[in-house]
Short mmCIF file of C-alpha atoms in Angstrom, two decimals:
data_model
loop_
_atom_site.label_atom_id
_atom_site.label_comp_id
_atom_site.label_asym_id
_atom_site.label_seq_id
_atom_site.Cartn_x
_atom_site.Cartn_y
_atom_site.Cartn_z
CA MET A 7 0.17 -0.15 0.37
CA THR A 8 1.02 3.54 -0.84
CA PRO A 9 1.75 5.00 2.55
CA SER A 10 -0.39 8.48 3.09
CA ARG A 11 1.80 11.03 2.56
CA ARG A 12 -0.50 13.96 3.54
CA VAL A 13 -2.20 13.49 6.66
CA PRO A 14 -0.52 14.93 9.51
CA SER A 15 0.02 12.58 12.27
CA SER A 16 0.36 14.67 14.92
CA PRO A 17 -2.15 15.64 17.27
CA PRO A 18 -4.56 19.13 17.04
CA SER A 19 -2.70 21.52 18.20
CA ARG A 20 -3.25 25.58 19.26
CA SER A 21 -1.97 26.80 15.38
CA SER A 22 -4.21 23.62 13.90
CA PHE A 23 -6.86 25.32 16.14
CA ALA A 24 -6.55 28.72 15.00
CA ARG A 25 -6.04 27.56 11.73
CA ALA A 26 -9.33 25.94 11.34
CA VAL A 27 -11.18 28.54 13.12
CA LEU A 28 -10.13 31.53 10.70
CA ALA A 29 -10.88 28.52 8.15
CA VAL A 30 -14.46 28.34 9.07
CA LEU A 31 -14.65 31.84 9.29
CA TRP A 32 -13.25 32.38 5.81
CA LYS A 33 -15.79 30.48 4.51
CA ASP A 34 -19.30 31.53 5.88
CA LEU A 35 -17.49 35.64 4.90
CA ALA A 36 -16.51 34.05 1.40
CA ALA A 37 -20.20 32.76 1.18
CA GLU A 38 -21.43 35.60 2.28
CA VAL A 39 -20.12 37.65 0.11
CA ARG A 40 -21.45 35.48 -2.90
CA SER A 41 -24.90 35.38 -1.96
CA ARG A 42 -25.65 38.46 0.70
CA GLU A 43 -28.62 36.22 1.33
CA LEU A 44 -27.98 36.42 5.07
CA LEU A 45 -26.88 40.19 5.52
CA SER A 46 -29.52 41.53 3.47
CA ALA A 47 -31.93 39.75 5.23
CA MET A 48 -31.40 40.89 8.78
CA LEU A 49 -30.29 44.35 7.67
CA VAL A 50 -33.93 44.57 5.67
CA PHE A 51 -35.40 43.22 8.71
CA ALA A 52 -33.22 45.63 11.32
CA LEU A 53 -34.12 48.71 9.33
CA LEU A 54 -38.38 47.58 9.21
CA VAL A 55 -37.92 47.53 13.28
CA ILE A 56 -36.25 50.79 13.67
CA LEU A 57 -39.23 52.36 10.95
CA ILE A 58 -41.77 50.58 12.72
CA PHE A 59 -41.10 51.54 16.32
CA ASN A 60 -40.03 55.07 14.57
CA PHE A 61 -43.82 55.92 13.24
CA ALA A 62 -45.17 53.85 16.73
CA ILE A 63 -43.54 55.43 19.85
CA GLU A 64 -43.85 59.25 19.20
CA LEU A 65 -41.05 60.03 21.53
CA ALA A 66 -40.57 63.02 23.75
CA PRO A 67 -37.09 64.37 22.99
CA ASP A 68 -36.18 63.80 27.00
CA LEU A 69 -37.85 59.92 26.81
CA ARG A 70 -35.30 59.61 23.84
CA PRO A 71 -32.16 58.56 25.82
CA THR A 72 -34.53 55.83 28.26
CA ILE A 73 -36.29 54.04 25.08
CA THR A 74 -33.66 54.28 22.75
CA PRO A 75 -31.41 51.21 24.02
CA GLY A 76 -34.60 49.10 24.32
CA VAL A 77 -35.49 49.61 20.94
CA LEU A 78 -32.19 49.48 19.42
CA TRP A 79 -31.52 46.34 21.63
CA VAL A 80 -34.73 44.74 20.44
CA THR A 81 -33.96 45.51 16.33
CA LEU A 82 -30.13 43.71 16.94
CA ALA A 83 -31.74 40.83 19.48
CA PHE A 84 -34.60 39.96 15.95
CA ALA A 85 -32.23 40.75 13.53
CA GLY A 86 -29.56 38.40 14.63
CA THR A 87 -32.27 35.41 15.14
CA LEU A 88 -32.73 35.76 11.69
CA GLY A 89 -28.51 35.36 10.62
CA LEU A 90 -28.13 32.69 13.52
CA ASN A 91 -30.68 30.56 12.07
CA ARG A 92 -29.83 30.85 8.53
CA SER A 93 -26.10 30.51 9.64
CA MET A 94 -26.71 26.89 10.42
CA ALA A 95 -29.60 25.75 7.86
CA VAL A 96 -26.84 26.47 5.40
CA GLU A 97 -24.49 23.77 7.06
CA LYS A 98 -27.64 21.45 7.93
CA ASP A 99 -29.34 21.79 4.41
CA ARG A 100 -26.71 20.66 2.02
CA GLY A 101 -25.21 17.93 4.86
CA CYS A 102 -22.08 20.48 4.89
CA LEU A 103 -22.48 19.88 9.08
CA ASP A 104 -21.06 16.41 8.30
CA GLY A 105 -18.27 17.30 6.18
CA LEU A 106 -16.80 20.07 9.05
CA LEU A 107 -17.37 17.30 11.62
CA LEU A 108 -15.46 14.57 9.68
CA ALA A 109 -12.56 17.16 10.19
CA PRO A 110 -9.44 16.15 12.22
CA VAL A 111 -9.65 19.28 14.17
CA ASP A 112 -11.25 19.98 17.40
CA ARG A 113 -14.67 20.76 17.36
CA SER A 114 -15.33 23.72 19.38
CA ALA A 115 -12.83 25.54 16.28
CA ILE A 116 -16.08 24.66 13.90
CA PHE A 117 -17.94 26.79 16.72
CA PHE A 118 -15.93 29.63 17.14
CA GLY A 119 -15.64 29.82 13.13
CA LYS A 120 -19.15 30.00 12.76
CA MET A 121 -19.76 32.52 15.69
CA LEU A 122 -17.22 34.95 14.63
CA ALA A 123 -18.89 35.08 11.49
CA ASN A 124 -22.01 35.73 13.25
CA TRP A 125 -20.43 38.83 14.94
CA VAL A 126 -19.38 39.99 12.55
CA PHE A 127 -22.48 40.03 10.77
CA MET A 128 -24.15 41.32 13.14
CA LEU A 129 -21.51 44.26 14.05
CA LEU A 130 -21.81 45.31 10.25
CA VAL A 131 -25.98 45.23 10.91
CA ALA A 132 -25.41 47.49 13.92
CA VAL A 133 -22.92 49.87 11.91
CA ILE A 134 -25.55 50.28 9.27
CA ILE A 135 -28.26 50.84 11.62
CA LEU A 136 -26.47 53.15 14.35
CA PRO A 137 -26.59 56.32 11.82
CA LEU A 138 -30.07 55.65 10.30
CA TYR A 139 -31.21 55.06 13.91
CA SER A 140 -29.29 58.30 15.06
CA VAL A 141 -31.03 60.57 12.56
CA LEU A 142 -34.28 58.81 12.48
CA TYR A 143 -34.61 59.62 16.58
CA ASN A 144 -32.23 62.90 16.67
CA LEU A 145 -30.43 60.92 19.10
CA ASN A 146 -26.40 61.07 18.59
CA LEU A 147 -25.71 57.44 19.55
CA PHE A 148 -21.57 57.15 18.52
CA HIS A 149 -20.42 57.32 22.21
CA PRO A 150 -17.38 55.24 22.52
CA GLY A 151 -18.86 53.50 25.40
CA LEU A 152 -22.44 52.37 23.69
CA LEU A 153 -19.90 50.80 20.92
CA LEU A 154 -18.86 49.17 23.41
CA VAL A 155 -21.94 47.78 25.12
CA ILE A 156 -22.66 46.73 21.84
CA LEU A 157 -19.37 44.62 21.18
CA LEU A 158 -19.66 43.00 24.10
CA GLY A 159 -23.57 41.95 23.93
CA SER A 160 -23.24 40.92 20.79
CA LEU A 161 -20.75 38.55 21.77
CA GLY A 162 -22.59 37.26 24.41
CA TYR A 163 -25.53 37.29 22.06
CA VAL A 164 -23.82 35.15 19.22
CA ALA A 165 -22.25 32.82 21.66
CA VAL A 166 -25.33 31.76 22.90
CA GLY A 167 -26.90 32.19 19.76
CA THR A 168 -24.89 30.12 17.22
CA LEU A 169 -24.44 27.37 19.98
CA LEU A 170 -28.64 26.92 20.31
CA ALA A 171 -29.03 27.35 16.63
CA SER A 172 -26.13 24.54 16.44
CA MET A 173 -28.49 22.41 18.67
CA ALA A 174 -32.11 23.37 16.99
CA VAL A 175 -30.92 23.02 13.54
CA GLN A 176 -31.36 19.16 14.22
CA ALA A 177 -35.14 19.26 14.54
CA ARG A 178 -37.72 20.03 11.94
CA THR A 179 -39.44 23.03 13.75
CA ARG A 180 -35.82 25.20 13.91
CA ASP A 181 -36.98 28.52 12.57
CA ILE A 182 -39.60 28.35 15.63
CA LEU A 183 -37.60 26.82 17.82
CA LEU A 184 -34.48 29.10 18.02
CA PRO A 185 -36.17 32.22 19.58
CA ILE A 186 -38.16 29.88 22.11
CA LEU A 187 -34.69 28.83 23.54
CA LEU A 188 -32.74 31.65 22.75
CA PHE A 189 -34.81 34.59 24.45
CA PRO A 190 -35.25 33.52 27.87
CA VAL A 191 -31.22 32.84 28.21
CA ILE A 192 -30.48 36.13 26.50
CA VAL A 193 -32.56 37.97 29.20
CA PRO A 194 -29.90 38.93 31.23
CA LEU A 195 -27.92 40.12 29.01
CA LEU A 196 -30.68 42.24 27.39
CA LEU A 197 -31.04 43.68 30.65
CA ALA A 198 -27.48 44.61 31.01
CA ALA A 199 -27.15 45.71 27.77
CA VAL A 200 -30.29 48.23 27.41
CA ARG A 201 -29.13 49.05 31.37
CA ALA A 202 -25.78 49.82 30.19
CA SER A 203 -26.66 51.39 27.06
CA GLY A 204 -29.28 53.54 28.41
CA GLY A 205 -26.37 54.44 31.23
CA PHE A 206 -23.67 55.84 27.96
CA LEU A 207 -26.91 57.80 26.46
CA GLN A 208 -28.05 59.84 29.88
CA ALA A 209 -24.55 60.59 30.86
CA ALA A 210 -24.47 58.50 34.29
CA PRO A 211 -21.43 57.92 36.35
CA PHE A 212 -19.26 55.16 35.06
CA GLU A 213 -20.13 53.76 38.43
CA GLN A 214 -23.85 53.44 37.83
CA ILE A 215 -22.95 51.80 34.38
CA ARG A 216 -20.05 49.18 35.83
CA PRO A 217 -22.06 46.69 37.32
CA TRP A 218 -23.92 46.33 34.01
CA LEU A 219 -20.58 45.97 32.12
CA ASN A 220 -19.81 43.38 34.53
CA LEU A 221 -22.50 41.42 34.02
CA LEU A 222 -21.60 41.47 30.47
CA ILE A 223 -18.59 40.50 30.68
CA GLY A 224 -19.44 37.42 32.85
CA TYR A 225 -21.97 36.24 30.76
CA ASP A 226 -20.02 36.51 27.49
CA ALA A 227 -17.28 34.53 29.50
CA ILE A 228 -19.37 32.10 30.99
CA PHE A 229 -21.03 31.20 27.75
CA LEU A 230 -17.94 31.04 25.49
CA ALA A 231 -17.06 28.75 28.26
CA VAL A 232 -19.97 26.57 28.21
CA ALA A 233 -19.83 27.11 24.28
CA TYR A 234 -16.41 25.17 24.49
CA MET A 235 -17.49 22.70 26.19
CA LEU A 236 -20.61 21.39 25.13
CA PHE A 237 -20.64 21.85 21.05
CA ASP A 238 -18.78 18.50 20.42
CA ALA A 239 -21.33 16.77 22.44
CA ILE A 240 -24.24 19.11 21.28
CA VAL A 241 -23.27 18.31 17.47
CA GLU A 242 -22.78 14.35 17.73
CA GLU A 243 -25.84 12.45 17.02
CA MET B 15 -7.58 -1.85 9.07
CA ILE B 16 -10.82 -2.10 9.98
CA ARG B 17 -11.96 -4.45 12.95
CA VAL B 18 -15.68 -4.54 14.57
CA ARG B 19 -17.30 -6.52 17.02
CA LYS B 20 -20.72 -6.83 18.30
CA LEU B 21 -21.69 -3.43 16.98
CA VAL B 22 -24.92 -2.48 18.33
CA LYS B 23 -26.72 0.94 17.30
CA ARG B 24 -30.03 1.83 18.91
CA PHE B 25 -32.30 4.92 18.01
CA GLY B 26 -34.50 4.71 21.23
CA LEU B 27 -36.67 2.40 20.84
CA LYS B 28 -35.35 0.85 17.25
CA THR B 29 -32.30 -1.38 17.32
CA VAL B 30 -30.83 -0.85 13.79
CA LEU B 31 -27.58 -2.73 13.96
CA ARG B 32 -27.90 -5.59 16.27
CA GLY B 33 -24.23 -7.36 17.37
CA LEU B 34 -22.63 -6.73 14.32
CA ASP B 35 -19.14 -8.32 13.59
CA PHE B 36 -16.79 -6.73 10.75
CA ASP B 37 -13.10 -6.80 9.64
CA VAL B 38 -11.81 -5.12 6.83
CA GLN B 39 -7.59 -5.70 5.80
CA ALA B 40 -5.86 -3.04 4.89
CA GLY B 41 -6.30 -2.37 0.74
CA GLU B 42 -9.53 -4.55 0.25
CA PHE B 43 -12.34 -2.97 -1.32
CA VAL B 44 -15.45 -4.18 0.35
CA ALA B 45 -18.96 -3.58 -1.08
CA ILE B 46 -21.47 -3.89 1.67
CA LEU B 47 -25.09 -4.27 -0.27
CA GLY B 48 -28.39 -4.76 1.64
CA PRO B 49 -32.30 -3.62 0.96
CA ASN B 50 -33.44 0.01 2.11
CA GLY B 51 -33.74 0.26 6.08
CA ALA B 52 -31.08 -2.56 6.81
CA GLY B 53 -29.09 0.09 8.54
CA LYS B 54 -26.01 0.47 6.04
CA THR B 55 -26.04 4.24 6.22
CA THR B 56 -26.05 3.97 10.45
CA PHE B 57 -22.86 1.43 10.04
CA LEU B 58 -21.65 4.15 7.68
CA ARG B 59 -22.10 6.50 9.95
CA ILE B 60 -20.37 4.77 12.85
CA LEU B 61 -17.50 3.82 10.74
CA ALA B 62 -16.94 7.72 10.06
CA SER B 63 -17.26 8.49 13.71
CA LEU B 64 -20.43 10.87 13.04
CA THR B 65 -22.64 8.41 15.29
CA ARG B 66 -21.97 6.78 17.97
CA PRO B 67 -22.31 3.25 18.89
CA SER B 68 -24.95 2.15 21.48
CA LEU B 69 -22.52 -1.23 22.56
CA GLY B 70 -19.86 -3.02 20.66
CA GLU B 71 -16.05 -2.30 19.68
CA VAL B 72 -14.92 -0.18 16.67
CA VAL B 73 -11.01 -0.24 15.75
CA LEU B 74 -9.87 1.71 12.30
CA ALA B 75 -6.69 2.06 11.19
CA GLY B 76 -5.67 1.29 15.49
CA CYS B 77 -8.00 3.59 16.52
CA ARG B 78 -10.77 2.82 18.80
CA LEU B 79 -13.71 4.76 18.34
CA PRO B 80 -15.47 6.97 19.35
CA ALA B 81 -12.38 7.51 21.77
CA GLN B 82 -9.88 8.51 19.56
CA ALA B 83 -11.95 9.69 16.68
CA ALA B 84 -10.12 12.66 16.25
CA ALA B 85 -7.12 10.53 15.05
CA VAL B 86 -8.93 8.48 12.87
CA ARG B 87 -10.76 11.44 11.23
CA ALA B 88 -7.38 12.45 9.69
CA ARG B 89 -7.12 8.50 7.90
CA LEU B 90 -10.93 8.75 6.82
CA GLY B 91 -11.91 9.89 3.65
CA VAL B 92 -16.22 9.78 3.39
CA VAL B 93 -18.86 10.31 0.39
CA THR B 94 -22.31 10.34 0.83
CA HIS B 95 -25.66 11.00 -0.32
CA GLN B 96 -24.77 15.22 -0.28
CA PRO B 97 -21.95 16.22 -1.51
CA LEU B 98 -20.77 18.35 1.88
CA LEU B 99 -19.99 21.08 -0.49
CA TYR B 100 -20.69 25.19 -0.37
CA GLY B 101 -22.88 26.28 -3.36
CA ASP B 102 -22.03 29.61 -3.14
CA LEU B 103 -17.85 29.02 -3.07
CA THR B 104 -16.28 27.95 -6.07
CA ALA B 105 -14.86 24.59 -6.73
CA GLU B 106 -11.46 24.99 -5.82
CA GLU B 107 -12.33 27.72 -2.69
CA ASN B 108 -14.18 24.16 -2.14
CA LEU B 109 -11.22 22.32 -1.68
CA ARG B 110 -9.11 25.41 -0.52
CA PHE B 111 -11.41 25.19 2.84
CA TYR B 112 -10.96 21.79 3.60
CA ALA B 113 -7.38 21.76 2.87
CA ARG B 114 -6.87 24.36 5.38
CA LEU B 115 -9.41 21.80 7.96
CA TYR B 116 -7.36 19.16 6.91
CA ASN B 117 -3.73 21.21 7.40
CA LEU B 118 -2.05 20.09 4.27
CA PRO B 119 1.18 21.04 3.52
CA ARG B 120 1.29 22.80 -0.65
CA PRO B 121 -2.29 22.88 -0.75
CA ALA B 122 -2.43 24.47 -4.03
CA ASP B 123 -0.12 21.81 -5.33
CA ARG B 124 -2.85 18.89 -4.07
CA ILE B 125 -5.63 21.26 -4.91
CA GLU B 126 -4.84 21.13 -9.04
CA GLU B 127 -3.71 17.60 -8.75
CA VAL B 128 -7.25 16.82 -7.36
CA LEU B 129 -9.12 18.57 -9.89
CA ASP B 130 -7.30 17.22 -12.48
CA LEU B 131 -7.81 13.94 -11.63
CA VAL B 132 -11.85 13.98 -11.33
CA GLY B 133 -12.16 16.25 -14.50
CA LEU B 134 -12.98 18.94 -13.10
CA ALA B 135 -9.94 22.10 -13.60
CA SER B 136 -11.32 23.58 -16.29
CA ARG B 137 -14.35 24.45 -14.02
CA ARG B 138 -12.19 25.22 -10.98
CA ARG B 139 -13.56 29.26 -10.81
CA ASP B 140 -17.26 28.29 -11.17
CA LEU B 141 -19.79 28.03 -8.09
CA VAL B 142 -20.43 24.57 -7.26
CA ARG B 143 -24.41 25.34 -7.46
CA THR B 144 -24.09 25.91 -10.94
CA PHE B 145 -22.93 22.18 -11.20
CA SER B 146 -24.88 19.37 -12.17
CA ARG B 147 -25.36 16.26 -9.93
CA GLY B 148 -22.80 14.39 -11.51
CA MET B 149 -19.88 17.10 -11.36
CA GLN B 150 -20.94 17.80 -7.65
CA GLN B 151 -20.43 14.40 -7.01
CA ARG B 152 -16.95 14.25 -8.43
CA LEU B 153 -16.23 16.86 -6.87
CA ALA B 154 -17.19 15.39 -3.26
CA ILE B 155 -14.93 12.68 -4.31
CA GLY B 156 -11.99 14.93 -5.22
CA ARG B 157 -13.02 16.43 -1.61
CA ALA B 158 -12.73 13.24 0.09
CA ILE B 159 -9.28 12.39 -0.50
CA LEU B 160 -8.15 15.58 -0.92
CA HIS B 161 -5.95 14.53 2.01
CA ASP B 162 -5.09 11.12 0.91
CA PRO B 163 -7.27 9.11 3.38
CA ASP B 164 -5.94 5.48 4.06
CA ILE B 165 -9.16 4.55 4.81
CA LEU B 166 -12.43 5.52 1.98
CA LEU B 167 -15.98 5.32 2.88
CA LEU B 168 -18.44 5.37 0.52
CA ASP B 169 -22.52 5.60 0.98
CA GLU B 170 -24.45 4.60 -1.96
CA PRO B 171 -22.68 7.39 -3.98
CA HIS B 172 -24.09 6.05 -7.28
CA THR B 173 -27.35 7.62 -6.19
CA GLY B 174 -28.79 9.57 -8.91
CA LEU B 175 -25.56 9.89 -11.20
CA ASP B 176 -26.48 9.55 -14.84
CA GLN B 177 -24.25 6.69 -16.62
CA GLU B 178 -21.21 8.83 -17.97
CA ALA B 179 -21.05 10.35 -14.65
CA CYS B 180 -21.04 6.78 -12.82
CA ASP B 181 -18.56 5.31 -15.17
CA MET B 182 -16.16 8.35 -14.14
CA LEU B 183 -17.34 8.03 -10.51
CA ASP B 184 -15.96 3.79 -11.21
CA ARG B 185 -12.85 4.95 -12.51
CA LEU B 186 -12.02 6.99 -9.89
CA LEU B 187 -12.57 4.50 -7.48
CA ASP B 188 -10.77 2.04 -9.18
CA GLN B 189 -7.43 4.79 -9.43
CA VAL B 190 -8.05 5.01 -5.35
CA ALA B 191 -8.28 0.74 -4.87
CA ALA B 192 -5.27 0.70 -7.12
CA ARG B 193 -3.26 2.67 -5.24
CA GLY B 194 -3.84 0.34 -2.15
CA ARG B 195 -6.46 2.16 -0.15
CA THR B 196 -8.70 0.68 1.76
CA VAL B 197 -12.12 1.44 0.41
CA VAL B 198 -15.66 0.54 2.00
CA MET B 199 -18.95 1.35 -0.28
CA THR B 200 -22.68 1.17 1.03
CA SER B 201 -25.16 0.21 -2.55
CA HIS B 202 -28.10 -1.56 -3.78
CA ASP B 203 -26.77 -1.23 -6.95
CA LEU B 204 -25.20 -5.09 -7.80
CA ALA B 205 -24.40 -4.44 -11.27
CA ARG B 206 -22.35 -1.24 -10.41
CA VAL B 207 -20.25 -3.00 -7.61
CA GLU B 208 -19.59 -5.81 -9.15
CA ASP B 209 -16.90 -5.06 -11.17
CA LEU B 210 -15.85 -2.61 -8.49
CA ALA B 211 -15.32 -4.48 -5.37
CA SER B 212 -13.15 -7.13 -3.95
CA ARG B 213 -15.61 -8.64 -1.41
CA PHE B 214 -19.33 -8.56 -0.92
CA ASP B 215 -20.60 -8.41 2.34
CA ILE B 216 -24.86 -8.69 3.14
CA LEU B 217 -26.26 -6.50 5.30
CA THR B 218 -29.73 -6.96 5.88
CA GLY B 219 -31.88 -6.82 9.75
CA GLY B 220 -28.96 -5.26 11.80
CA LEU B 221 -26.09 -7.91 10.71
CA LEU B 222 -24.03 -8.94 8.57
CA ARG B 223 -25.50 -12.31 7.06
CA ALA B 224 -23.29 -13.49 4.40
CA SER B 225 -19.49 -12.26 2.97
CA ALA B 226 -18.58 -13.48 -0.25
CA HIS B 227 -15.24 -12.68 -2.28
CA ARG B 228 -15.16 -11.36 -6.05
CA GLN B 229 -13.81 -15.22 -6.93
CA GLU B 230 -16.27 -17.36 -4.91
CA LEU B 231 -18.80 -15.84 -6.73
CA ARG B 232 -17.81 -16.45 -10.32
CA GLY B 233 -19.93 -13.70 -11.22
CA ASN B 234 -23.06 -14.99 -9.58
CA LEU B 235 -23.06 -11.80 -7.31
CA LEU B 236 -27.06 -11.44 -7.76
CA ASP B 237 -27.82 -15.00 -7.01
CA PHE B 238 -25.31 -14.69 -3.99
CA TYR B 239 -27.80 -11.56 -2.64
CA ARG B 240 -31.09 -13.39 -3.73
CA GLU B 241 -30.26 -16.21 -2.00
CA THR B 242 -29.16 -14.38 1.31
CA LEU B 243 -32.30 -12.29 2.00
CA ALA B 244 -34.18 -15.24 0.89
CA LYS B 245 -32.77 -17.22 3.96
#
């Protein structure tokens, strides 16, 4: 028998883990650049939600900093759900998830690759809706503190969301199942994100915002660790 | 190369594999035949480390499943009903992606080689979603052999292919087998596998009921299959 000459015989290392994460990230971004299915769906949905809120709620100028964080995070959470569902459905429908699972890499690398791609998509949506939101509500949202909250909040959201989407994708009712599973779990995250965002927009003292930022960081750390430990078991039949 | 002992697989109350024993020597080309629902796909998915066995021992290339699954995966190539390819990537990009996952040295050379082998070099920059089913399956074979695996597992690879695509697939499999690779293929197309495999195992009711080498059958695979199922 001709010996196999291409297979790396060493066990998976940190560099191979990083390479696999980047490969999955590159694949998702490249596929999205071609199809634009996921981003366009998320964006259209987010814009519609903002417009509906704009017409439905007549806001007095002094109330805007109080209401805005809630509207903003509801918009991001709903749009994000569309992206999460689609991101895993693409893998499942063409059997590509098996292709990923057959690769000789730590399976959590697949999770982190998918999660980072979802994070990029969510941040792109945020980057596009923030200026529009600022115009419609006549409120400056380009506050460094708010941008930090969006970074931390969306990271926790995609960490939990990617994990639950990989669970929900196995079910026939995945489109319904994901929001049902996801929204109860992200209540602490949304609460912290809304309170921290509101604090920055209302120029509250940092001491009042700090607990919410700590909660966001703790939530992110816990769910990244949980996903790292559980993803292999979740995707295995 | 492959050793399976008393393999049992249950899905809830349903037992799909019932204490199956199976051995394959290095370089053998084994066709697993059986009717629909016999457990062929489940068995292949267990060998591919995609499904955990409920009971029993599975050893591939000296590595025990599921404990040493990552080591086994580096030495496995798998072709299923679905091509496991991304429609929004080109043929070359799909192979490049898998080359990165398998950490191949000099991936560009190997991708070139594989695209030539499966006859898709001229379509390398076309999106996979524009490919016919036959072309996708050829590229799927290319994906499966990209890392030059010791063991190739194929689950009904001829399904949905036209005559020309089937012939090309057979030529590819002949080349793989000629390189001394171990091949296990499930099928219910007896005529198609008769000239390909060196050994034929019949799986029905979750057990391997019979096994015969090509020389023993002397062209009577259909009779062998029918007699086994009638028992």
